[in-house]
mmCIF file of C-alpha atoms in Angstrom:
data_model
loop_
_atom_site.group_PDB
_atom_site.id
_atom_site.type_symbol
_atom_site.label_atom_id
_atom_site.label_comp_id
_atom_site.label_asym_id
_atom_site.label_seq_id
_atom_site.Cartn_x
_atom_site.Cartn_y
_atom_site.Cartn_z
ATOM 1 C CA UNK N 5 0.000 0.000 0.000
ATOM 2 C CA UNK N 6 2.786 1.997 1.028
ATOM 3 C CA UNK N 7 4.184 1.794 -2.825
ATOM 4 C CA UNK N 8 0.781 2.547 -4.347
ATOM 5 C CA UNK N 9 0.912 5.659 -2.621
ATOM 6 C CA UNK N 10 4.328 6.653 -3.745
ATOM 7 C CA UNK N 11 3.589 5.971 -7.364
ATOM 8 C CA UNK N 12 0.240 7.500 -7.459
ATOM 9 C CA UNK N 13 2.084 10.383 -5.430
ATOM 10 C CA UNK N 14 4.488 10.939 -8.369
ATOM 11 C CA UNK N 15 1.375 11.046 -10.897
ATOM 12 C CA UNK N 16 0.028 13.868 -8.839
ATOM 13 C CA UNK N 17 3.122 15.310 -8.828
ATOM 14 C CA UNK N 18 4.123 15.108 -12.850
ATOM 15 C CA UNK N 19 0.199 16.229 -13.699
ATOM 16 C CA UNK N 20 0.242 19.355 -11.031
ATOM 17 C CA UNK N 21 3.886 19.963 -12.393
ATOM 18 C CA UNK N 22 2.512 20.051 -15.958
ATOM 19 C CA UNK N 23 -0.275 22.349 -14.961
ATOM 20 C CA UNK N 24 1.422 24.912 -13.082
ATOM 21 C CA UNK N 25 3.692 25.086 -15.968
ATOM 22 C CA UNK N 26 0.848 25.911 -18.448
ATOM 23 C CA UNK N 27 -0.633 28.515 -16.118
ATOM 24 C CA UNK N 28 2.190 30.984 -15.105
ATOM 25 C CA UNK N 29 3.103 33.402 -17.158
ATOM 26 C CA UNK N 30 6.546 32.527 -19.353
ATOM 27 C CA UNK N 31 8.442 34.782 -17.644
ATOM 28 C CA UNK N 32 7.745 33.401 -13.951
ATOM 29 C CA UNK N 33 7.750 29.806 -15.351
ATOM 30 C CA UNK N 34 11.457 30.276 -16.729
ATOM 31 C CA UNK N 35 12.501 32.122 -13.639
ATOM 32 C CA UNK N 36 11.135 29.312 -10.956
ATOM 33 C CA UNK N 37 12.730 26.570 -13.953
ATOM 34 C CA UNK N 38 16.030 28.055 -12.900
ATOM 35 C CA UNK N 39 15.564 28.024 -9.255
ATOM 36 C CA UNK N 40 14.512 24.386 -9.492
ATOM 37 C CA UNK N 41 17.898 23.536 -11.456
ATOM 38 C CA UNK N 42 19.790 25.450 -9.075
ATOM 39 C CA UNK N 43 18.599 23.359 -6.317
ATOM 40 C CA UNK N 44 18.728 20.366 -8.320
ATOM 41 C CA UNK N 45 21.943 20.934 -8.971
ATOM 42 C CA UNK N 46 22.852 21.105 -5.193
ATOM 43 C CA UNK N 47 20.744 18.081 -3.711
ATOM 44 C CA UNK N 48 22.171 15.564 -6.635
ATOM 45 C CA UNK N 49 25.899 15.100 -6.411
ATOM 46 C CA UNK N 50 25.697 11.704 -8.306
ATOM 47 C CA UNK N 51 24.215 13.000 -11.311
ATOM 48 C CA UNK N 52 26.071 15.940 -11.048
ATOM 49 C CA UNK N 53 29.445 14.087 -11.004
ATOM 50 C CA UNK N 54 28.371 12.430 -13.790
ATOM 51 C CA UNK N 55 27.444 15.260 -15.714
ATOM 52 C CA UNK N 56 31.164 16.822 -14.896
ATOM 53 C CA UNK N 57 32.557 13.359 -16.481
ATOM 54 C CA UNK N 58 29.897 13.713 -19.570
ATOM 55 C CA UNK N 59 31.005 17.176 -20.055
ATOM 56 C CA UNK N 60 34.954 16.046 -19.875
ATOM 57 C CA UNK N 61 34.516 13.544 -22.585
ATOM 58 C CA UNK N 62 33.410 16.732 -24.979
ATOM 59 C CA UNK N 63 35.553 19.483 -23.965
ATOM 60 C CA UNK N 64 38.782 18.291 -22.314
ATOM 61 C CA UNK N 65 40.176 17.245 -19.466
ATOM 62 C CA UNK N 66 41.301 20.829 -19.136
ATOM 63 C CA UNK N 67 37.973 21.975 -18.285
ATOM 64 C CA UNK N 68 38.203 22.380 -14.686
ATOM 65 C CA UNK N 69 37.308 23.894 -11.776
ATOM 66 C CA UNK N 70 34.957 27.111 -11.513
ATOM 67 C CA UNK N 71 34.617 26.860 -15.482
ATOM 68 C CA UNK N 72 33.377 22.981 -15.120
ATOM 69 C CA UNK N 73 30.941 24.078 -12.105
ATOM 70 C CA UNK N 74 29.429 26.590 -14.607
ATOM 71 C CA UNK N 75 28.943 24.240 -17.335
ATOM 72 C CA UNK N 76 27.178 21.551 -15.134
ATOM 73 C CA UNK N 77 24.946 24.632 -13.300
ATOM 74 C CA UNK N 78 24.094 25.250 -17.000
ATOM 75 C CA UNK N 79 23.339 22.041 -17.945
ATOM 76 C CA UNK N 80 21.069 21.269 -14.829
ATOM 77 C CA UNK N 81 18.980 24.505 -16.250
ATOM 78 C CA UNK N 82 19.152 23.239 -19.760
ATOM 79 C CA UNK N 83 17.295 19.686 -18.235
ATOM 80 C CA UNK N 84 15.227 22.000 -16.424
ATOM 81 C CA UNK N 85 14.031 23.697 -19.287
ATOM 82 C CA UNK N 86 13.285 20.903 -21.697
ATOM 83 C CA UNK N 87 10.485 19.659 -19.097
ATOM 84 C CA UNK N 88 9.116 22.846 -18.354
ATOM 85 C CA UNK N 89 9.141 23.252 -22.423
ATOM 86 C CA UNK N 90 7.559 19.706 -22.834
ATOM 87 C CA UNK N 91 5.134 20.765 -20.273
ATOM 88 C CA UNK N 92 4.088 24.096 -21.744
ATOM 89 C CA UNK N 93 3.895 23.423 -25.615
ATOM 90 C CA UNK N 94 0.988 21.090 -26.378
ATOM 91 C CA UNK N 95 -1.372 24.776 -25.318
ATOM 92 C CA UNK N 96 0.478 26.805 -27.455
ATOM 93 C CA UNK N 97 -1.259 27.729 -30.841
ATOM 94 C CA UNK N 98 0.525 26.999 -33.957
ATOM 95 C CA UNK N 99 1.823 30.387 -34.710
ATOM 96 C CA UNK N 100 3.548 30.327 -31.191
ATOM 97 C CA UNK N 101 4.842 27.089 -32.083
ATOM 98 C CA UNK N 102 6.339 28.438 -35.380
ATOM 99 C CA UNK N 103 7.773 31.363 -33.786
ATOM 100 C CA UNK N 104 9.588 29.541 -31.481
ATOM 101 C CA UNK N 105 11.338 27.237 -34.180
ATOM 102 C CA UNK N 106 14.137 27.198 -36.796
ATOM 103 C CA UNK N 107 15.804 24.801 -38.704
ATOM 104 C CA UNK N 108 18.846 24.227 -40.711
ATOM 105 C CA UNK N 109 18.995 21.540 -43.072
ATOM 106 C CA UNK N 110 14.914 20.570 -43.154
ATOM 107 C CA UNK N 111 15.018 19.654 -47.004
ATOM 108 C CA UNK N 112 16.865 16.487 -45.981
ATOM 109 C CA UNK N 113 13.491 15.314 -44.378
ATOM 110 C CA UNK N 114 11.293 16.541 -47.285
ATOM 111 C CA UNK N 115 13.803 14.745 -49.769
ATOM 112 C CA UNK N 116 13.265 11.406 -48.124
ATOM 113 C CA UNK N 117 9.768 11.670 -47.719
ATOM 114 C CA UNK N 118 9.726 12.392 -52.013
ATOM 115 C CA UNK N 119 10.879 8.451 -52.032
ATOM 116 C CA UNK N 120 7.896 7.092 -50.286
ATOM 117 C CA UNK N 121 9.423 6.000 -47.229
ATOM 118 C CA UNK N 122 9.684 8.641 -44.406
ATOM 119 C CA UNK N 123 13.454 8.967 -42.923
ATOM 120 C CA UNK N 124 14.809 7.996 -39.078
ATOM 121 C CA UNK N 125 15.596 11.100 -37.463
ATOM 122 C CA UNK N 126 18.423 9.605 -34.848
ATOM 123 C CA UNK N 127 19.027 12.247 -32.054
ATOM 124 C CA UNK N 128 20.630 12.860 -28.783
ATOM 125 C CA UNK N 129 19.448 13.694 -25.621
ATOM 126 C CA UNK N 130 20.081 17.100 -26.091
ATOM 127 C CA UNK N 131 18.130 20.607 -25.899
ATOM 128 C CA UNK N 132 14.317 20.098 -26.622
ATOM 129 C CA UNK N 133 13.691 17.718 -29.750
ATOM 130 C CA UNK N 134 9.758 17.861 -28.787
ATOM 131 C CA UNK N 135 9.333 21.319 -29.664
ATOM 132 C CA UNK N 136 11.248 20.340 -33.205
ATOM 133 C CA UNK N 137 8.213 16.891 -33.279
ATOM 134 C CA UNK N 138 5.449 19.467 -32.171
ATOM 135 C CA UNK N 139 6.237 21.652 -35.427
ATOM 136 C CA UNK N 140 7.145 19.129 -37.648
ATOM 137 C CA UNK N 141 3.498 17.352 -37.218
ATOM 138 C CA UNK N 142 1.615 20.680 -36.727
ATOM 139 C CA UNK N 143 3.493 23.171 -39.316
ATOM 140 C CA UNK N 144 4.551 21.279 -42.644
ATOM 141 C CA UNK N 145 2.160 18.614 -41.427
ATOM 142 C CA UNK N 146 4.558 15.384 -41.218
ATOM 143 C CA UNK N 147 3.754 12.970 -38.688
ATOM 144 C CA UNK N 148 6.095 11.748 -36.368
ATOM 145 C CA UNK N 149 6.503 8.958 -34.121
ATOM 146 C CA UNK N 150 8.906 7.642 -31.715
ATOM 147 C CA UNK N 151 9.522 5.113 -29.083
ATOM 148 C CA UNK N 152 9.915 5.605 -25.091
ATOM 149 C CA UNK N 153 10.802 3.327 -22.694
ATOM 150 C CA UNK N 154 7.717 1.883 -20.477
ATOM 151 C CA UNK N 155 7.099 3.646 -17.144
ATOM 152 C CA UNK N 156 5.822 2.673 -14.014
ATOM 153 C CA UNK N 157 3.621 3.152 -12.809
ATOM 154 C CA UNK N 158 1.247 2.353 -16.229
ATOM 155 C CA UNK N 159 -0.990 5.525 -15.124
ATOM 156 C CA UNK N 160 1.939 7.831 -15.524
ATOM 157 C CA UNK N 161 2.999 5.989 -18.965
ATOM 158 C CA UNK N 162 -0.265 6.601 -19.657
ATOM 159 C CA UNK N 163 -0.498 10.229 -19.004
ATOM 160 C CA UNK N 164 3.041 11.135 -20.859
ATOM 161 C CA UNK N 165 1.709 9.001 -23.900
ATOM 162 C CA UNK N 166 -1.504 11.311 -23.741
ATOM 163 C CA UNK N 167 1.143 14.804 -23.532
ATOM 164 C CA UNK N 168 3.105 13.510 -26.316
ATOM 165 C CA UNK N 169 -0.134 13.135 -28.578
ATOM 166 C CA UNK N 170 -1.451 16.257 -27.544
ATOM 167 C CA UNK N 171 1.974 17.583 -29.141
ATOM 168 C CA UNK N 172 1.502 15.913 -32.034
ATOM 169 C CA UNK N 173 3.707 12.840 -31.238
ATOM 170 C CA UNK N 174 2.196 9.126 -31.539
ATOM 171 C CA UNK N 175 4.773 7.274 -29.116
ATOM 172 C CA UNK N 176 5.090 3.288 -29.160
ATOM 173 C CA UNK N 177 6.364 1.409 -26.213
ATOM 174 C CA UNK N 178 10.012 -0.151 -26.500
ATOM 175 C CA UNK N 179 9.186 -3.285 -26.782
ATOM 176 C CA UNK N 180 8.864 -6.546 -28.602
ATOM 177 C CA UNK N 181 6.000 -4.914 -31.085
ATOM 178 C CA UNK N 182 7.659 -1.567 -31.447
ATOM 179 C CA UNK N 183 9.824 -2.825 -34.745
ATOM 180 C CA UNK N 184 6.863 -4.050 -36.413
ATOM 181 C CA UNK N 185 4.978 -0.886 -35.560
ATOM 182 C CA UNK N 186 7.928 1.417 -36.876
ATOM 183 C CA UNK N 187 8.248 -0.214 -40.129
ATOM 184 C CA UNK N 188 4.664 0.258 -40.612
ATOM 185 C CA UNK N 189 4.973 3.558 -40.093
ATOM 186 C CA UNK N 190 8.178 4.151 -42.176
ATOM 187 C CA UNK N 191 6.337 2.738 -45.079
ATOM 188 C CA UNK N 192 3.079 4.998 -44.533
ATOM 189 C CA UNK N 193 4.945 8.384 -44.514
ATOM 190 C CA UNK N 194 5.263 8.677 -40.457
ATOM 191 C CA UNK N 195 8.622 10.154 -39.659
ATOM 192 C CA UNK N 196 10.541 8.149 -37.192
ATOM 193 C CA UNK N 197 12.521 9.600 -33.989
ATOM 194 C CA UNK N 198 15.069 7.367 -31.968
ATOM 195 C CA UNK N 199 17.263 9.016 -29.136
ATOM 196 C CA UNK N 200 20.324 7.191 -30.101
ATOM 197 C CA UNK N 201 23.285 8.346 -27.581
ATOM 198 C CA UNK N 202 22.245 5.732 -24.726
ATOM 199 C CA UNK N 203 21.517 1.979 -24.679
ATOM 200 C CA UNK N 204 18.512 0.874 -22.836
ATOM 201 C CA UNK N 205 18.152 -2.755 -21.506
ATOM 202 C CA UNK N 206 19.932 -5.347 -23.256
ATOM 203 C CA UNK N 207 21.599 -5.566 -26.193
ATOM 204 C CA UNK N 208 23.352 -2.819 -28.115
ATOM 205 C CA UNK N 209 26.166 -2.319 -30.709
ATOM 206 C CA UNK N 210 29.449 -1.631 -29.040
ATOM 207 C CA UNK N 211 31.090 1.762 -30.516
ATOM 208 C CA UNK N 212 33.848 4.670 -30.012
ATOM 209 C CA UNK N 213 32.016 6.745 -28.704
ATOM 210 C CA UNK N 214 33.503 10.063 -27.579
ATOM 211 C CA UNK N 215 36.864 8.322 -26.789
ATOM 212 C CA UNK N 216 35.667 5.474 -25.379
ATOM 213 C CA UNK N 217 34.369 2.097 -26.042
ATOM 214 C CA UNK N 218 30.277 1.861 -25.303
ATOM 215 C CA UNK N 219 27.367 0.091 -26.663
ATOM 216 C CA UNK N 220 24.499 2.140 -28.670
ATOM 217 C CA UNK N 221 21.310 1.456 -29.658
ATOM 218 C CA UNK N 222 21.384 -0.418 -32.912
ATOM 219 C CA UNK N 223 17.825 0.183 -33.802
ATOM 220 C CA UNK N 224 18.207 3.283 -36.036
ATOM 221 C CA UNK N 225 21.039 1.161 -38.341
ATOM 222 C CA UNK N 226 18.450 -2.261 -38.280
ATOM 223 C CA UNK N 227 15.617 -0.161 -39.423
ATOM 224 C CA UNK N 228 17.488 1.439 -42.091
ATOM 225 C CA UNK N 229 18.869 -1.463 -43.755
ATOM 226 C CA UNK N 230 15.446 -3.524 -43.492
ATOM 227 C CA UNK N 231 13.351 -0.897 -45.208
ATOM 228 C CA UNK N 232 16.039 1.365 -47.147
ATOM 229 C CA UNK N 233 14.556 4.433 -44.857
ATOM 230 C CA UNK N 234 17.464 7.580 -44.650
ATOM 231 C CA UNK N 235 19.095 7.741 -41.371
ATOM 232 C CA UNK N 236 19.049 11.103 -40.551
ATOM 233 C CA UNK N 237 21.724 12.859 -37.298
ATOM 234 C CA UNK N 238 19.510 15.438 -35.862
ATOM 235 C CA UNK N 239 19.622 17.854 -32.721
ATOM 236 C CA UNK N 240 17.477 20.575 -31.621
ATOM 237 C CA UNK N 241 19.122 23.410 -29.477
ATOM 238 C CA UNK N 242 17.771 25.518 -27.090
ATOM 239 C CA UNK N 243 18.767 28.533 -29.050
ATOM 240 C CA UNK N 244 18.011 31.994 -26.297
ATOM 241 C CA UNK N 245 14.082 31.778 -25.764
ATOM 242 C CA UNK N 246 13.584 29.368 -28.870
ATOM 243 C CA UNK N 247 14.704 26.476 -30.429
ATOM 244 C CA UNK N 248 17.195 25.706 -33.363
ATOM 245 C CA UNK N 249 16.879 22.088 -35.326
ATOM 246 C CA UNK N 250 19.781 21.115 -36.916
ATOM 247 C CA UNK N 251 19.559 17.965 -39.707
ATOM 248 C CA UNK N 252 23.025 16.743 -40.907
ATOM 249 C CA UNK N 253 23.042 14.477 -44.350
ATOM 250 C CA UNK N 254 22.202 11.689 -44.271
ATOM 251 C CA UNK N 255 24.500 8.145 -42.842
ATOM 252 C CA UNK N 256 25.714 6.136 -45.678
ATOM 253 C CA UNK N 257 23.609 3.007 -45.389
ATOM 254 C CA UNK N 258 24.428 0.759 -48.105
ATOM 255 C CA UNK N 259 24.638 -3.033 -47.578
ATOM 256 C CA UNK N 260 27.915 -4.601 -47.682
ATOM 257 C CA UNK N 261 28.438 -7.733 -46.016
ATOM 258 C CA UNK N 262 26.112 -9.375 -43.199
ATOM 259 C CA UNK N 263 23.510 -7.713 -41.419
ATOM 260 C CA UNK N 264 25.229 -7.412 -38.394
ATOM 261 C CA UNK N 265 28.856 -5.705 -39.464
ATOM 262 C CA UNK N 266 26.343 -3.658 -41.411
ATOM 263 C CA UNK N 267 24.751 -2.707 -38.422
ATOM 264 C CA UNK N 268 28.119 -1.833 -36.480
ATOM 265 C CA UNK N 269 29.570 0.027 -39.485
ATOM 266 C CA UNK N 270 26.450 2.405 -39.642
ATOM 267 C CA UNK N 271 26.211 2.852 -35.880
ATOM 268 C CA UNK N 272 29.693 3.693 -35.903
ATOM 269 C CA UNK N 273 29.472 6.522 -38.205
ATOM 270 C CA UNK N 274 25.933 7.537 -36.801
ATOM 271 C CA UNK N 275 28.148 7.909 -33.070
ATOM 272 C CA UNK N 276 30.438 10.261 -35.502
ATOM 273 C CA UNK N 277 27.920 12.667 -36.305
ATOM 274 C CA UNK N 278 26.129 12.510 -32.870
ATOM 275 C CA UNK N 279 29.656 13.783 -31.808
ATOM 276 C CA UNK N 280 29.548 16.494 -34.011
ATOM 277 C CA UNK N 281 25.636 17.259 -32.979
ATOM 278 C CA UNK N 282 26.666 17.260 -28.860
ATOM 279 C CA UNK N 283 30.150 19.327 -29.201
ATOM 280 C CA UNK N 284 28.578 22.325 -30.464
ATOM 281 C CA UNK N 285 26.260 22.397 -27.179
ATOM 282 C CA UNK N 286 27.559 20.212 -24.796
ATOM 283 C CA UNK N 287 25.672 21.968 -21.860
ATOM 284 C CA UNK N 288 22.648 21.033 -23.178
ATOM 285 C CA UNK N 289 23.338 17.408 -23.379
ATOM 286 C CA UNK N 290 20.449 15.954 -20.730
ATOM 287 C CA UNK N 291 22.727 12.567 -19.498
ATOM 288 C CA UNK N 292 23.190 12.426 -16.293
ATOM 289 C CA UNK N 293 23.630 8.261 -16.080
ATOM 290 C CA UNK N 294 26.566 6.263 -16.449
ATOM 291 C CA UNK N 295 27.191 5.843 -20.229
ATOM 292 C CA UNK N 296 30.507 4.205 -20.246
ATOM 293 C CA UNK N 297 32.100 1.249 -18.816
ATOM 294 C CA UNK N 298 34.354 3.641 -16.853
ATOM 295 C CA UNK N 299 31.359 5.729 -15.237
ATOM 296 C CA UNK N 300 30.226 2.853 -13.406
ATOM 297 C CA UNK N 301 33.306 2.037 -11.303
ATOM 298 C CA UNK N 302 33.991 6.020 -10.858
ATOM 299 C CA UNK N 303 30.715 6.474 -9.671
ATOM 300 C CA UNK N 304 31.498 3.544 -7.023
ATOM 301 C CA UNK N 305 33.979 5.056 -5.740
ATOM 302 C CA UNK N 306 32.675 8.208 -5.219
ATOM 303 C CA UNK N 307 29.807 6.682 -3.532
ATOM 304 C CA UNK N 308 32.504 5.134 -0.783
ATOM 305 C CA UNK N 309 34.367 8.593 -0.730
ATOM 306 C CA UNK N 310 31.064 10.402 0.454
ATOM 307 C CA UNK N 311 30.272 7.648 3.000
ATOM 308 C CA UNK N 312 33.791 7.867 4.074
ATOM 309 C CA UNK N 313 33.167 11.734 4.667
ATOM 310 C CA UNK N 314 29.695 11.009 6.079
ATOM 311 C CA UNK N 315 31.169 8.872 8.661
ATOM 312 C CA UNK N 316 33.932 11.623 9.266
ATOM 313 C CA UNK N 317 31.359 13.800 10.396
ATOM 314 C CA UNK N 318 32.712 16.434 7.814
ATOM 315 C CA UNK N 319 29.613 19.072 7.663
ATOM 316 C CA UNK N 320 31.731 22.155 6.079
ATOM 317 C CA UNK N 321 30.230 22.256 2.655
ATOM 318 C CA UNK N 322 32.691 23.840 0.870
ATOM 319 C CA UNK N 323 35.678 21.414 2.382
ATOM 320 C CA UNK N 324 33.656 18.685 1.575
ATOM 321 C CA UNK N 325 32.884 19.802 -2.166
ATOM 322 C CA UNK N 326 36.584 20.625 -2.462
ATOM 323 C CA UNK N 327 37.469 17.348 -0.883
ATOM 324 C CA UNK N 328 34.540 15.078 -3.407
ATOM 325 C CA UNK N 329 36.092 16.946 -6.450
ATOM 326 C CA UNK N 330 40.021 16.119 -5.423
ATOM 327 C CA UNK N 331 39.516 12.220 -5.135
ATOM 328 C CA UNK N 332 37.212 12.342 -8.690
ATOM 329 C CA UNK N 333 38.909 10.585 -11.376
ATOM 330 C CA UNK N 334 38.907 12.622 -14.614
ATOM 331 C CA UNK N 335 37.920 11.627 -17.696
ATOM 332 C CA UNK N 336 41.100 10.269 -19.858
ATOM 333 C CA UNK N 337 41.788 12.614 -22.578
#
């Protein structure tokens, strides 16, 4: 009983979030967004030490100190900001929605929707791709789909399925079904949106990936070479008060030996151009979970090095940030 509560608690919770967002005006909505990422930012040291280590593998190991602090405060807002976006955007009008938007390198879409089989837009976890789905479906009129992970519990699944549509965005549920179901809608003209920077659950093609061997989704390269559908690097930046979508050329995806070195080759150079995508906004890249090998067994230890400090009865803030960020291990360069 005690867990029914919880989860219908966090409903609540991601509805009245959703709402308040709607109702205050933009201004105080964008102000209180940043005070929640500030605060984020202090009462999460795990996800921000990963974020320091995410933003390492882009910029350096010579981004340090007050400069590294900065870019992690900025990317907390950044997160911040895509949900109070998401939250906002399905009760703006269409001309709102337009004004908010622009893109660079769009006619790559409309090309490979001219050959009768929509294209896979493959994207990272970065800035606010909804706003980029919520035009695409409302303003030129292409429909777009695109597959989340389930959530529990099924009533807030549910609800986000319901946001998404009211955006304009038909989601499926990763899943056995969900290849069937994107084919489908490949074939019919429904443009197809993977976040491709992080593996979920099992399986995975194993990739350089920013310097470091990791596995990546190998859905967007599978779907491709089945149905002949243009795989298509995409990002949308949070660009000021807007939003900038940004659609590189399409990944080479030409069949050349067996399915599966096909699948590695493609993913490969898809990993190249999400590269590309990320290092011209690396604050805005939303992942705050272990994504390499490495991350896990850094995160372990800094897990013991704060209980070591807990149990040293350490309460000085400032030492004990000082002290956390001395025994991190940095990113290899």
């Amino acid at each position: 009983m005690a867990r029914t509560r919880r989860l219908s608690a966090d409903v609540v919770l991601y509805r009245s979030g959703a709402a308040l967002a709607r109702r205050l005006p933009q201004p105080v909505g964008a102000a209180l967004t940043r005070a929640i990422s500030r605060s984020a930012y202090r009462l999460l040291p795990e996800r921000r030490f990963i974020t320091e280590r995410r933003l390492q593998r882009v910029c350096g190991p010579q981004l340090q100190g007050e400069a590294l602090a900065e870019a992690v405060r900025a990317s907390f807002e950044s997160y911040a900001r895509y949900w109070y976006d998401g939250a906002r955007i399905g009760d703006l009008d269409d001309a709102e929605v337009e004004a908010g938007f622009s893109h660079q390198g769009f006619h790559y879409i409309q090309e490979a929707i001219d050959t009768g089989t929509a294209p896979i837009l493959a994207l990272p976890h970065l800035g606010g791709w909804e706003w980029a789905g919520t035009w695409m479906a409302r303003i030129p009129g292409y429909p777009v789909i695109s597959v989340v992970e389930p959530l529990k519990p099924a009533r807030l699944f549910d609800w986000m399925v319901e946001e998404r549509h009211r955006m304009g965005i038909d989601i499926v549920a990763l899943g056995p079904d969900a290849v069937s179901v994107l084919i489908k809608s490949l074939r019919t003209g429904q443009v197809v949106c993977l976040l491709a920077d992080r593996q979920v659950g099992r399986g995975g093609v194993e990739v350089e990936f920013f310097g470091e061997r990791t596995l990546l989704p190998g859905g967007p390269a599978t779907l491709a070479l089945r149905t002949g559908a243009a795989i298509l690097p995409t990002a949308v930046y949070q660009d000021g008060s807007n939003h900038r979508g940004v659609v590189l050329p399409p990944i080479p995806t030409e069949r050349q030996g067996r399915l599966r070195a096909d699948v590695t080759r493609v993913t490969q150079d898809l990993a190249r151009s999400l590269e590309q995508l990320i290092s011209a906004a690396p604050e805005q890249w939303h992942l705050m979970q272990p994504n390499w090998p490495s991350d896990e067994a850094a995160l372990q230890r800094f897990r013991q090095q704060r209980r070591g400090l807990d149990r040293s009865g350490d309460d000085d803030p400032q030492r004990r940030a000082k002290s956390e960020r001395s025994g991190e291990q940095r990113v290899p360069g």
